[in-house]
Structure formats: C-alpha cells, structure tokens
Amino acid sequence: MQMKALSIGSRAPALLPWPSLLTLFLSLSTAKHIPAPFPASAVRPEQLLRSRDRGHDKSPYEAEYFTQTLDHFNFNPPSYKTFQQRYLINRKHWGGPDNNSPIFVYTGNEGDIEWFAQNTGFMFETAPFFKALIVFIEHRYYGKSIPFGGNKDVAYSNTSTLGYLTSTQALADYAAIIIDLKRNLSAADSPVFAIGGSYGGMLAAWFRLKYPHIAIGALASSSPILNFDNITSPYSFNNIVTRDFRVESENCYKVIKGSWQQIDAAAKHQPGRQELRKSFRLCGSNGSANGDAIKSWLMTALIYTAMTDYPTNSNFLNPLPAYPVRQMCKAIDDPTRGNDTFGKLYRAASVYYNSSGQVSCFDPNDGSDPHGLNGWTWQACTEMVLPTSGNTAESLFPASEYSYENWRAFCESYFEVEPRPNWITTEFGGHDIERVLKRFGSNIIFFNGLRDPWSGGGVLKNISTSIVAIVAKEGAHHVDLRHSTSEDPEWLREVRKQEVHAISNWISQYYQELALAQ
C-alpha cells in the first residue's frame, strides 16, 4: 500500500477515525514498518448493539462544564480564548468539606468521558468506603470538550488549531478544574487522588509528578509511560500479543501465523477474492476482498482481544466473553473445520466483532468512530510517539523491522508536522526512572497485567515504598478499574485490595499531616 503525500499547507486533512488509523498502521507495518497506535476502540457494526454491562446504574453522574483557557503556557491574545470543558460528577457518597472528605479525579483519556466513566467501576465501588466525591474530567478535543466554539470541524481543521491538543495542556486543564471545583465546594483541605487507565493512567501518574500540590497520589493502571525514546523495545508489544495466543494453543498460533501468506495469495486472483468475500462475510455481493484490508481487520481483532483478555464478560471495546483469546483459539482449533483456514479465522474474528451473532456481514474498511477517538492521530504525530510495531521472526504477525522514519514521513505528509519522539521523556522523564523517581516521587500505584501488550512499557517493579508496582500475571488492560463481578478471580480481588489499602494509607497520612499543621 502506497502512502500518497498530501499537500495541505497550514490545513490538516480530516483526522482519521481510530479504526482507519489502526488499519493504516497495521497495513503498512509489514511493508513500511509503521508503528501501531495507542489503545483505543476499534468500532465495528457489533458496537452498535452495545449496552451497559450487567445493568449498572444508567445515570451515576451529572455533567458540568468549566470555562477553560485555551493555552495555559502563553500570554499572547489568542491564548486567552476559552472553551467549555465537560466533567462528570457524583456526589452520592461524598462526606463533604466539613469532614475534608477526599475527591477522586479520573484524568480523562482520548475519547468521550462517559465511555470511560461507564467502564471504571473501581471509583464508584470504592467511593462509599472513602466517602469520596467522584469527578471524571474530559480531555480537551474529545467528547464534548471541543475548543473553537465546540465545532470539531474547526478545531480539527488545521495545525494551528490542533496545536493546543497536548498532554501538558490537558494536565493544566485538570489542575484548573480541580482548583476551581474545590474553591466552589469550600473543600480546600479535601485530598485529591488521581486515577486513570491507559493514556489516562499515564496522565494520572504525570499529574501527581507535575502537580503534587493538587493531588496527594495517583493510581496509574496499564500506563505505558516507558514506551518512549529507546526505553522499551518496539518489538515488545507484538511479542506479548504473540505470547497471549501461543500459551493458549500452539496450533492456534501456527494457523494465525501462516494465514497472512494465504490471504495474500488468495487476493491476487478473482477466484481467491471470491473465496475471501464468502469466507469473511464481506458486505455486498461486490464487497472488497482487498488482502491488506482483511489482514488489518483480523489484526485489529487479535490485538484488541489480547488487550481486553478479561476473566469475565466485558463490554469495553466490543462485547466479549470471558477469556476471549481462549475463545478465539477454540474457534481456530475446532476439528470440525478441517483445513478451512479462512473459516477458522472468521469464527475467531467473530468472537471480537460479532459475539451476539446478530451482524450478518462486515466491512473491513469501516471507519465509524462513535466514541470520538480520532484526535489521537494528531497526538501520535506530535508527542505521543509509542514505538510498537516491530515483529520478530516468531511473531504472530509478518516479520518486520521497526522504523521511526516511516512514521515521521506519514506525519509530515498528513499534517506537515514532524513528530517529537524525545519530548515526552524530556517533559516527564522515563530514562533511569527507578533512580530518578526514588529521589522525589511518591504515592503512585502502577498496575500492569502481563497479558496486556502495553505492559512491556509499564513500570513492573517497586521504585520505593510509596511508588509501588502491582503486577498480575493473568491481567489485561486496566482490568483492575473495571466493575467487579461475582466471577472475578481471587488474584483480581487481591489487586484491588492492595490498591485500596495503599490509597487508604496515603489519605490517612494526609489527614495526620493536616492535623499537625492546624
């Protein structure tokens, strides 16, 4: 697949929605070694059938808006423009300012904040114990928190307007909202604890480090803060995906690994393309049987299933059964399918795309984006350069070498902007993190599940007595933050107990210090 250079001047093209961005990365990764994107939903027709898990409260929060400054770091006139930033608040269990009861703040991710609120049961379930106020803050440029009059077309239209979409601006947003909220609630002495998962987990950890006068601690779940700047191998991500499938079944691994060449071969001639259309239930009698698109569609399912290989039914990226990697491999290992590789792959992909069985056909080029995730294209092309797409000879995916230069070329052609792969570690650190954070950091929990491909870029060892790593061998992407269920395994219950214990200790320590200061 050839990347066509775009001549856009100061205007950026419409940002790619997440599924299209993932398709781009995966389809080019074997030929041009484009790195894989950051975790987010790949939305397909099944997503339209989505409903909340197990009947959780449909309205556990109220939406509020804060008049936010566009640019916190300059004093020229355009910097003083404002926009309306959304946050969700739940006061049900708060003990109030008179008791200095805590405030739990979720540092929003790259999408609609309600999506994350609906999938972060940990905060709602622990709030009664702590008598905590719950606040979910939406990240700028996502959901309904759109600068430039709330008009996404304008906000995303060119490099000048997109230039305000950065992690540092987002952290400053959170600081401004929290300070204003505490002032309005007369809760100056209520301790704030930051919580986040994935990119939101990175932001929670960085918020604690950058704004220690605002947040007394942070829970950073599945946050690959070390996946930058020659710290983590670009082969780590797909190595973990490979391991997830291979430990379930060697045959499953071999079938998937050998399928890519078979798809390429079939796509070269009309009878083969017809077989692909039939085997993968492509929409329309003339549905596209492009080999690269089908491979990307399958890779998307494999990667996101590995990320969300939860021990219970889930409904985060797509509705999935418990242990979906195992279910995929059962479909592939089914002896009744004989040597029908494409049929096996279709049934495996259906675990991710069609668990309800109600979707009759698929479009591998589907670019729907109901969660508003497509702003990540810009972030990935500027500061959030996460090298992940290298594939060794043993990889589940076709072998390829990682090359930053190909990603740089894409970003320059698409936005006329050059990525800054070293900026995150310059701004937040990362190199020699154990030695550095031991000197000045405190009160951060880093959770990682080793079945999560992003765990390779996570903090997996304790840095100090108050910067702790909780690692779960069977854990997937921020599984600890999900709603608890009666089917949760004991190791997951123990993870949450450890997190609650640490948070409780730090809040108690805060109260003791507050009493001594008064």
Coordinates of C-alpha atoms in Angstrom, one line a residue:
M1 CA 0.0 0.0 0.0
Q2 CA 1.5 3.3 -1.0
M3 CA 1.2 6.5 1.1
K4 CA 0.3 9.4 -1.1
A5 CA 1.9 12.7 0.0
L6 CA -0.6 15.3 0.8
S7 CA -0.1 19.0 0.0
I8 CA -2.1 20.7 2.8
G9 CA -0.2 23.9 3.6
S10 CA -1.4 25.0 7.1
R11 CA -4.5 22.9 6.8
A12 CA -4.7 19.4 8.1
P13 CA -7.0 16.8 6.5
A14 CA -9.9 15.4 8.5
L15 CA -8.3 13.2 11.2
L16 CA -8.5 9.5 10.7
P17 CA -11.0 7.8 13.0
W18 CA -9.4 5.2 15.2
P19 CA -10.3 2.1 13.1
S20 CA -8.9 3.8 10.0
L21 CA -5.8 4.8 11.8
L22 CA -5.3 1.3 13.1
T23 CA -5.9 -0.1 9.6
L24 CA -3.3 2.3 8.3
F25 CA -0.7 1.3 10.8
L26 CA -1.3 -2.4 10.5
S27 CA -1.5 -2.5 6.7
L28 CA 1.8 -0.6 6.4
S29 CA 3.6 -2.2 9.3
T30 CA 4.8 -5.1 7.3
A31 CA 5.8 -3.1 4.3
K32 CA 6.8 0.3 5.6
H33 CA 7.1 -0.6 9.3
I34 CA 4.6 2.0 10.7
P35 CA 4.2 1.8 14.4
A36 CA 1.0 0.6 16.0
P37 CA -1.3 3.1 17.6
F38 CA -2.2 3.7 21.2
P39 CA -5.0 1.6 22.8
A40 CA -8.5 2.7 21.8
S41 CA -11.6 1.1 20.4
A42 CA -11.9 -0.4 17.0
V43 CA -15.5 0.2 16.3
R44 CA -17.4 -2.2 14.1
P45 CA -21.1 -3.0 13.4
E46 CA -21.3 -5.0 16.7
Q47 CA -20.6 -1.8 18.6
L48 CA -24.0 -0.5 17.6
L49 CA -25.5 -3.3 19.7
R50 CA -23.5 -2.3 22.7
S51 CA -25.3 -1.8 26.1
R52 CA -24.0 -1.3 29.6
D53 CA -22.6 -4.3 31.4
R54 CA -25.0 -6.1 33.7
G55 CA -27.4 -3.3 34.3
H56 CA -25.2 -0.8 36.1
D57 CA -26.8 2.5 37.1
K58 CA -27.5 4.4 33.9
S59 CA -27.0 7.8 35.4
P60 CA -24.4 7.7 38.2
Y61 CA -23.2 11.2 37.5
E62 CA -24.2 14.7 36.4
A63 CA -22.5 16.7 33.6
E64 CA -21.0 20.1 34.4
Y65 CA -19.0 22.5 32.3
F66 CA -16.0 24.6 33.1
T67 CA -14.8 27.7 31.1
Q68 CA -11.3 26.6 30.3
T69 CA -8.3 28.6 29.0
L70 CA -7.2 27.6 25.5
D71 CA -3.5 28.0 26.1
H72 CA -2.1 27.8 29.6
F73 CA 1.5 28.5 28.6
N74 CA 1.5 31.7 26.6
F75 CA 0.3 35.3 27.2
N76 CA -0.4 36.4 23.6
P77 CA -4.0 37.4 22.9
P78 CA -5.1 34.1 21.2
S79 CA -4.0 32.2 24.4
Y80 CA -6.8 33.9 26.3
K81 CA -9.5 32.3 24.3
T82 CA -11.7 29.8 26.2
F83 CA -13.8 26.7 25.6
Q84 CA -16.3 24.7 27.6
Q85 CA -14.8 21.6 29.1
R86 CA -17.0 18.9 30.4
Y87 CA -16.7 16.9 33.6
L88 CA -18.9 14.4 35.3
I89 CA -19.5 14.5 39.0
N90 CA -21.0 12.1 41.5
R91 CA -21.8 13.4 45.0
K92 CA -23.7 10.5 46.3
H93 CA -21.2 9.2 48.8
W94 CA -19.2 12.3 49.5
G95 CA -18.7 13.1 53.2
G96 CA -18.5 16.8 52.4
P97 CA -16.0 19.6 53.0
D98 CA -16.6 19.8 56.8
N99 CA -15.1 16.3 57.0
N100 CA -12.3 17.0 54.5
S101 CA -13.6 14.0 52.6
P102 CA -11.5 13.0 49.5
I103 CA -12.0 13.7 45.9
F104 CA -11.3 11.0 43.3
V105 CA -10.5 12.5 39.9
Y106 CA -10.3 10.4 36.7
T107 CA -7.9 12.0 34.3
G108 CA -9.7 11.6 31.0
N109 CA -8.4 9.7 28.0
E110 CA -8.6 10.1 24.3
G111 CA -12.3 9.8 23.9
D112 CA -15.8 10.6 25.2
I113 CA -15.5 10.8 29.0
E114 CA -18.8 9.0 29.5
W115 CA -17.4 5.9 27.8
F116 CA -14.6 5.8 30.4
A117 CA -17.0 6.6 33.3
Q118 CA -19.1 3.6 32.3
N119 CA -16.1 1.3 32.4
T120 CA -14.4 2.5 35.6
G121 CA -16.4 0.7 38.3
F122 CA -13.5 0.9 40.7
M123 CA -14.2 4.5 41.6
F124 CA -17.9 4.0 42.1
E125 CA -17.4 0.9 44.2
T126 CA -14.7 2.4 46.5
A127 CA -16.3 5.8 46.9
P128 CA -18.6 4.7 49.8
F129 CA -15.7 3.3 51.7
F130 CA -13.7 6.6 51.4
K131 CA -16.8 8.9 51.4
A132 CA -15.3 10.3 48.2
L133 CA -16.5 12.8 45.6
I134 CA -16.1 11.3 42.1
V135 CA -15.1 13.5 39.2
F136 CA -14.3 12.4 35.6
I137 CA -12.7 15.2 33.6
E138 CA -12.9 15.0 29.8
H139 CA -9.7 15.5 27.8
R140 CA -9.7 18.6 25.6
Y141 CA -10.5 18.0 21.9
Y142 CA -12.5 14.8 22.8
G143 CA -16.2 14.2 23.5
K144 CA -18.0 17.5 24.1
S145 CA -14.8 19.4 25.2
I146 CA -14.0 20.9 21.9
P147 CA -12.3 24.3 21.6
F148 CA -13.2 26.9 18.9
G149 CA -16.9 27.2 19.7
G150 CA -17.4 23.4 20.2
N151 CA -17.0 23.0 16.4
K152 CA -15.0 19.8 15.8
D153 CA -14.6 20.7 12.1
V154 CA -12.9 23.9 13.1
A155 CA -10.9 22.6 16.0
Y156 CA -9.5 19.7 13.8
S157 CA -9.2 21.8 10.7
N158 CA -5.5 22.8 10.7
T159 CA -2.2 22.6 12.5
S160 CA -2.7 25.9 14.2
T161 CA -6.0 24.9 15.9
L162 CA -4.8 21.3 16.6
G163 CA -1.6 22.7 18.2
Y164 CA -3.4 23.1 21.5
L165 CA -4.0 19.4 21.8
T166 CA -1.2 18.2 24.0
S167 CA -0.8 16.2 27.2
T168 CA 0.7 19.2 29.1
Q169 CA -2.3 21.4 28.2
A170 CA -4.6 18.6 29.3
L171 CA -2.8 18.3 32.7
A172 CA -3.1 22.1 33.2
D173 CA -6.8 21.8 32.3
Y174 CA -7.2 19.2 35.1
A175 CA -5.4 21.4 37.6
A176 CA -7.5 24.5 36.8
I177 CA -10.8 22.5 37.1
I178 CA -9.8 20.8 40.4
I179 CA -8.7 24.1 42.0
D180 CA -11.9 25.8 40.9
L181 CA -14.1 22.9 42.0
K182 CA -12.5 22.8 45.4
R183 CA -12.9 26.5 45.8
N184 CA -16.6 26.4 44.9
L185 CA -17.2 23.4 47.2
S186 CA -15.3 25.1 50.1
A187 CA -13.2 22.0 50.1
A188 CA -9.7 23.4 50.3
D189 CA -8.5 20.6 52.6
S190 CA -10.1 17.7 50.8
P191 CA -7.4 15.5 49.5
V192 CA -7.4 14.8 45.7
F193 CA -6.4 11.4 44.3
A194 CA -5.9 11.0 40.6
I195 CA -7.0 7.8 38.9
G196 CA -6.7 6.8 35.2
G197 CA -6.2 3.8 32.9
S198 CA -4.2 3.5 29.7
Y199 CA -3.4 7.0 28.4
G200 CA -5.5 8.3 31.3
G201 CA -3.2 6.3 33.6
M202 CA -0.2 8.0 32.1
L203 CA -1.8 11.3 32.8
A204 CA -2.7 10.4 36.4
A205 CA 1.0 9.5 37.1
W206 CA 2.3 12.6 35.4
F207 CA -0.3 14.7 37.2
R208 CA 0.9 13.5 40.5
L209 CA 4.5 14.3 39.5
K210 CA 3.7 17.7 37.9
Y211 CA 1.0 18.9 40.4
P212 CA 1.9 17.4 43.7
H213 CA 0.3 20.4 45.5
I214 CA -3.0 19.3 44.0
A215 CA -3.0 15.5 44.0
I216 CA -1.7 13.6 47.0
G217 CA -1.4 10.4 45.0
A218 CA -2.3 8.5 41.8
L219 CA -3.4 5.1 40.5
A220 CA -2.0 4.6 37.1
S221 CA -3.5 1.5 35.6
S222 CA -1.9 -0.1 32.4
S223 CA 0.0 3.1 31.7
P224 CA 3.0 2.5 29.3
I225 CA 4.9 5.6 30.5
L226 CA 8.2 3.8 29.5
N227 CA 7.1 3.1 25.9
F228 CA 9.1 6.0 24.5
D229 CA 12.5 7.2 23.3
N230 CA 14.6 3.9 23.2
I231 CA 13.4 2.7 26.6
T232 CA 11.1 -0.1 25.6
S233 CA 11.7 -2.4 22.6
P234 CA 9.4 -1.7 19.7
Y235 CA 9.0 -5.5 19.4
S236 CA 7.7 -5.8 22.9
F237 CA 4.0 -5.1 22.1
N238 CA 3.5 -7.7 19.4
N239 CA 5.7 -10.2 21.3
I240 CA 3.2 -10.1 24.1
V241 CA 0.2 -10.4 21.7
T242 CA 2.0 -13.5 20.3
R243 CA 2.6 -15.0 23.7
D244 CA -1.0 -14.5 24.7
F245 CA -2.2 -16.7 21.8
R246 CA 0.7 -19.1 21.9
V247 CA 0.2 -20.0 25.5
E248 CA -3.4 -20.8 24.8
S249 CA -2.6 -23.1 21.8
E250 CA 0.4 -23.8 19.7
N251 CA -1.8 -24.9 16.8
C252 CA -3.8 -21.6 17.1
Y253 CA -0.6 -19.6 16.9
K254 CA 0.6 -21.6 13.9
V255 CA -2.7 -21.2 12.0
I256 CA -2.8 -17.5 12.5
K257 CA 0.9 -17.0 11.7
G258 CA 0.5 -19.0 8.5
S259 CA -2.7 -17.3 7.4
W260 CA -1.2 -14.0 6.2
Q261 CA 0.5 -15.5 3.2
Q262 CA -2.7 -17.5 2.3
I263 CA -4.7 -14.2 2.4
D264 CA -2.2 -12.5 0.1
A265 CA -2.2 -15.4 -2.3
A266 CA -6.0 -15.6 -2.5
A267 CA -6.3 -11.8 -3.1
K268 CA -4.1 -12.0 -6.2
H269 CA -6.8 -13.6 -8.4
Q270 CA -10.6 -13.5 -8.9
P271 CA -11.5 -17.0 -7.6
G272 CA -9.4 -16.3 -4.5
R273 CA -11.0 -12.9 -3.9
Q274 CA -14.4 -14.5 -4.2
E275 CA -13.4 -17.1 -1.6
L276 CA -12.3 -14.3 0.7
R277 CA -15.6 -12.4 0.3
K278 CA -17.5 -15.6 1.1
S279 CA -15.3 -16.8 4.0
F280 CA -15.2 -13.5 5.8
R281 CA -18.9 -12.5 5.0
L282 CA -17.9 -9.2 3.4
C283 CA -20.8 -6.9 2.9
G284 CA -22.3 -6.6 -0.6
S285 CA -22.0 -9.0 -3.5
N286 CA -19.0 -7.0 -4.6
G287 CA -17.6 -6.5 -1.1
S288 CA -14.0 -5.5 -1.1
A289 CA -11.7 -8.5 -0.9
N290 CA -8.5 -6.4 -0.6
G291 CA -6.0 -8.6 1.2
D292 CA -4.4 -5.8 3.2
A293 CA -7.8 -4.6 4.5
I294 CA -8.8 -8.1 5.5
K295 CA -5.4 -8.6 7.3
S296 CA -5.7 -5.3 9.1
W297 CA -9.3 -6.2 10.1
L298 CA -8.1 -9.5 11.5
M299 CA -5.0 -8.0 13.2
T300 CA -7.3 -5.4 14.9
A301 CA -9.4 -8.2 16.4
L302 CA -6.3 -10.1 17.6
I303 CA -4.6 -7.1 19.2
Y304 CA -7.6 -5.7 20.9
T305 CA -8.7 -9.1 22.1
A306 CA -5.3 -9.6 23.6
M307 CA -5.6 -6.2 25.3
T308 CA -9.0 -7.0 26.7
D309 CA -8.5 -10.6 27.6
Y310 CA -10.5 -10.2 30.8
P311 CA -11.5 -13.1 33.0
T312 CA -15.2 -12.1 32.9
N313 CA -17.6 -10.9 30.2
S314 CA -16.9 -7.4 29.1
N315 CA -18.3 -4.6 27.0
F316 CA -15.5 -2.1 26.7
L317 CA -14.2 -2.1 23.1
N318 CA -16.7 -4.6 21.9
P319 CA -19.0 -7.1 23.8
L320 CA -16.7 -10.1 24.6
P321 CA -17.0 -13.3 26.5
A322 CA -14.7 -14.2 29.4
Y323 CA -11.1 -15.1 28.3
P324 CA -11.7 -14.1 24.7
V325 CA -8.2 -15.1 23.5
R326 CA -9.1 -18.7 24.6
Q327 CA -12.4 -18.5 22.8
M328 CA -10.6 -17.4 19.6
C329 CA -8.2 -20.3 19.8
K330 CA -11.1 -22.7 20.4
A331 CA -12.7 -21.5 17.2
I332 CA -9.4 -22.0 15.3
D333 CA -8.7 -25.4 16.9
D334 CA -12.2 -26.7 16.2
P335 CA -11.5 -30.1 14.5
T336 CA -14.8 -29.9 12.6
R337 CA -13.5 -27.1 10.5
G338 CA -10.8 -29.3 8.9
N339 CA -8.3 -27.3 6.8
D340 CA -10.6 -24.4 6.2
T341 CA -8.2 -21.7 7.5
F342 CA -10.3 -18.7 6.4
G343 CA -13.4 -20.2 8.0
K344 CA -11.5 -20.7 11.2
L345 CA -10.2 -17.1 11.1
Y346 CA -13.7 -15.8 10.5
R347 CA -15.1 -17.6 13.5
A348 CA -12.2 -16.4 15.6
A349 CA -12.7 -12.8 14.5
S350 CA -16.4 -13.1 15.2
V351 CA -15.5 -13.5 18.9
Y352 CA -14.4 -9.9 18.8
Y353 CA -16.7 -8.4 16.1
N354 CA -19.9 -10.4 16.5
S355 CA -20.3 -12.1 19.9
S356 CA -24.0 -11.7 19.7
G357 CA -24.2 -13.3 16.3
Q358 CA -26.5 -10.5 15.0
V359 CA -24.1 -9.0 12.5
S360 CA -24.6 -10.6 9.1
C361 CA -21.7 -9.0 7.2
F362 CA -18.5 -7.0 7.7
D363 CA -16.8 -4.1 6.0
P364 CA -13.0 -4.2 6.8
N365 CA -12.8 -0.6 5.8
D366 CA -15.5 0.6 8.3
G367 CA -14.4 3.9 9.8
S368 CA -17.1 4.7 12.3
D369 CA -16.0 6.5 15.4
P370 CA -18.9 6.8 18.0
H371 CA -16.5 7.4 20.9
G372 CA -14.8 10.4 19.2
L373 CA -11.3 9.0 19.3
N374 CA -9.9 10.3 16.1
G375 CA -8.0 13.2 17.7
W376 CA -5.3 10.7 18.6
T377 CA -3.9 10.8 15.1
W378 CA -2.6 14.3 15.9
Q379 CA -1.3 13.3 19.3
A380 CA 0.5 10.3 17.8
C381 CA 2.1 12.5 15.2
T382 CA 3.4 15.1 17.6
E383 CA 4.4 14.0 21.1
M384 CA 2.8 10.5 21.8
V385 CA 5.2 8.5 19.6
L386 CA 4.9 5.0 21.0
P387 CA 7.1 2.5 19.1
T388 CA 5.2 -0.8 19.0
S389 CA 5.1 -2.3 15.5
G390 CA 8.2 -4.4 15.2
N391 CA 7.8 -8.1 14.5
T392 CA 10.4 -10.8 15.1
A393 CA 10.5 -14.0 13.1
E394 CA 8.5 -15.7 15.9
S395 CA 5.7 -13.0 15.9
L396 CA 2.1 -13.9 15.3
F397 CA 2.3 -11.2 12.6
P398 CA 4.5 -11.0 9.5
A399 CA 8.1 -10.2 10.4
S400 CA 9.1 -6.6 10.1
E401 CA 11.7 -4.2 11.4
Y402 CA 10.6 -1.1 13.3
S403 CA 11.4 2.2 11.5
Y404 CA 10.6 5.6 13.1
E405 CA 11.4 7.2 9.7
N406 CA 8.3 5.8 8.1
W407 CA 6.1 7.2 10.8
R408 CA 7.8 10.6 10.5
A409 CA 7.2 10.5 6.8
F410 CA 3.5 9.8 7.3
C411 CA 3.0 12.6 9.8
E412 CA 4.9 15.1 7.6
S413 CA 2.7 14.2 4.6
Y414 CA -0.5 14.1 6.5
F415 CA -0.1 17.1 8.8
E416 CA 3.1 18.8 7.6
V417 CA 4.3 18.4 11.2
E418 CA 7.3 16.5 12.4
P419 CA 6.9 14.3 15.5
R420 CA 9.0 14.9 18.6
P421 CA 9.8 11.4 19.8
N422 CA 12.0 12.7 22.6
W423 CA 9.6 15.3 24.0
I424 CA 7.7 13.1 26.5
T425 CA 10.8 11.9 28.2
T426 CA 12.1 15.5 28.3
E427 CA 8.9 16.7 29.8
F428 CA 8.0 13.9 32.2
G429 CA 11.1 11.7 32.4
G430 CA 11.4 8.0 31.8
H431 CA 15.0 7.2 31.5
D432 CA 16.5 5.7 34.7
I433 CA 13.0 6.0 36.2
E434 CA 13.9 4.0 39.3
R435 CA 16.8 6.2 40.3
V436 CA 15.0 9.4 39.4
L437 CA 11.6 8.9 40.9
K438 CA 13.1 7.4 44.1
R439 CA 14.6 10.9 44.7
F440 CA 11.5 13.0 44.5
G441 CA 8.3 11.0 43.6
S442 CA 5.8 9.4 46.0
N443 CA 2.3 7.9 46.3
I444 CA 1.9 6.3 42.9
I445 CA 0.4 2.9 42.2
F446 CA 1.4 1.4 38.8
F447 CA -0.8 -1.6 37.9
N448 CA 0.0 -3.8 34.9
G449 CA -1.4 -7.1 33.7
L450 CA 1.2 -9.2 31.8
R451 CA -1.4 -10.3 29.2
D452 CA -1.7 -6.7 28.2
P453 CA 0.6 -5.9 25.2
W454 CA 1.2 -2.4 26.7
S455 CA 2.6 -3.9 29.9
G456 CA 6.0 -4.1 28.2
G457 CA 6.2 -0.3 28.5
G458 CA 4.9 -0.2 32.1
V459 CA 6.5 0.1 35.5
L460 CA 6.8 -3.5 36.7
K461 CA 9.0 -3.1 39.8
N462 CA 8.6 -1.1 43.0
I463 CA 10.6 2.1 42.9
S464 CA 10.2 3.0 46.5
T465 CA 8.0 2.2 49.5
S466 CA 5.4 4.6 48.1
I467 CA 5.9 4.2 44.4
V468 CA 4.6 0.6 44.0
A469 CA 4.1 -1.7 41.1
I470 CA 1.3 -4.2 41.3
V471 CA 1.7 -6.9 38.6
A472 CA -0.8 -9.6 37.7
K473 CA 0.4 -12.4 35.5
E474 CA -3.1 -13.0 34.1
G475 CA -4.2 -9.4 34.0
A476 CA -5.3 -7.5 30.9
H477 CA -5.6 -3.8 30.0
H478 CA -6.7 -1.8 33.2
V479 CA -8.8 -4.8 34.3
D480 CA -8.4 -3.5 37.9
L481 CA -10.5 -0.5 37.1
R482 CA -13.5 -2.4 35.7
H483 CA -16.7 -3.1 37.6
S484 CA -16.2 -6.0 40.0
T485 CA -18.4 -9.2 39.5
S486 CA -19.0 -12.3 41.4
E487 CA -17.0 -14.2 38.8
D488 CA -13.8 -12.2 39.4
P489 CA -10.8 -14.5 40.1
E490 CA -9.1 -14.2 43.5
W491 CA -6.0 -12.6 42.1
L492 CA -8.1 -9.7 40.7
R493 CA -9.8 -9.2 44.1
E494 CA -6.4 -9.1 45.7
V495 CA -5.1 -6.5 43.3
R496 CA -8.0 -4.2 44.2
K497 CA -7.5 -4.8 47.9
Q498 CA -3.8 -3.8 47.5
E499 CA -4.8 -0.6 45.7
V500 CA -7.5 0.3 48.3
H501 CA -5.0 -0.4 51.1
A502 CA -2.4 1.9 49.6
I503 CA -4.9 4.7 48.9
S504 CA -6.2 4.4 52.4
N505 CA -2.8 4.7 53.9
W506 CA -1.9 7.8 51.9
I507 CA -5.1 9.5 52.7
S508 CA -4.7 8.7 56.4
Q509 CA -1.2 10.1 56.3
Y510 CA -2.5 13.2 54.7
Y511 CA -5.1 13.7 57.5
Q512 CA -2.4 13.2 60.1
E513 CA -0.2 15.8 58.5
L514 CA -3.2 18.1 58.1
A515 CA -4.0 17.8 61.9
L516 CA -0.4 18.6 62.8
A517 CA -0.4 21.7 60.6
Q518 CA -3.5 23.1 62.2

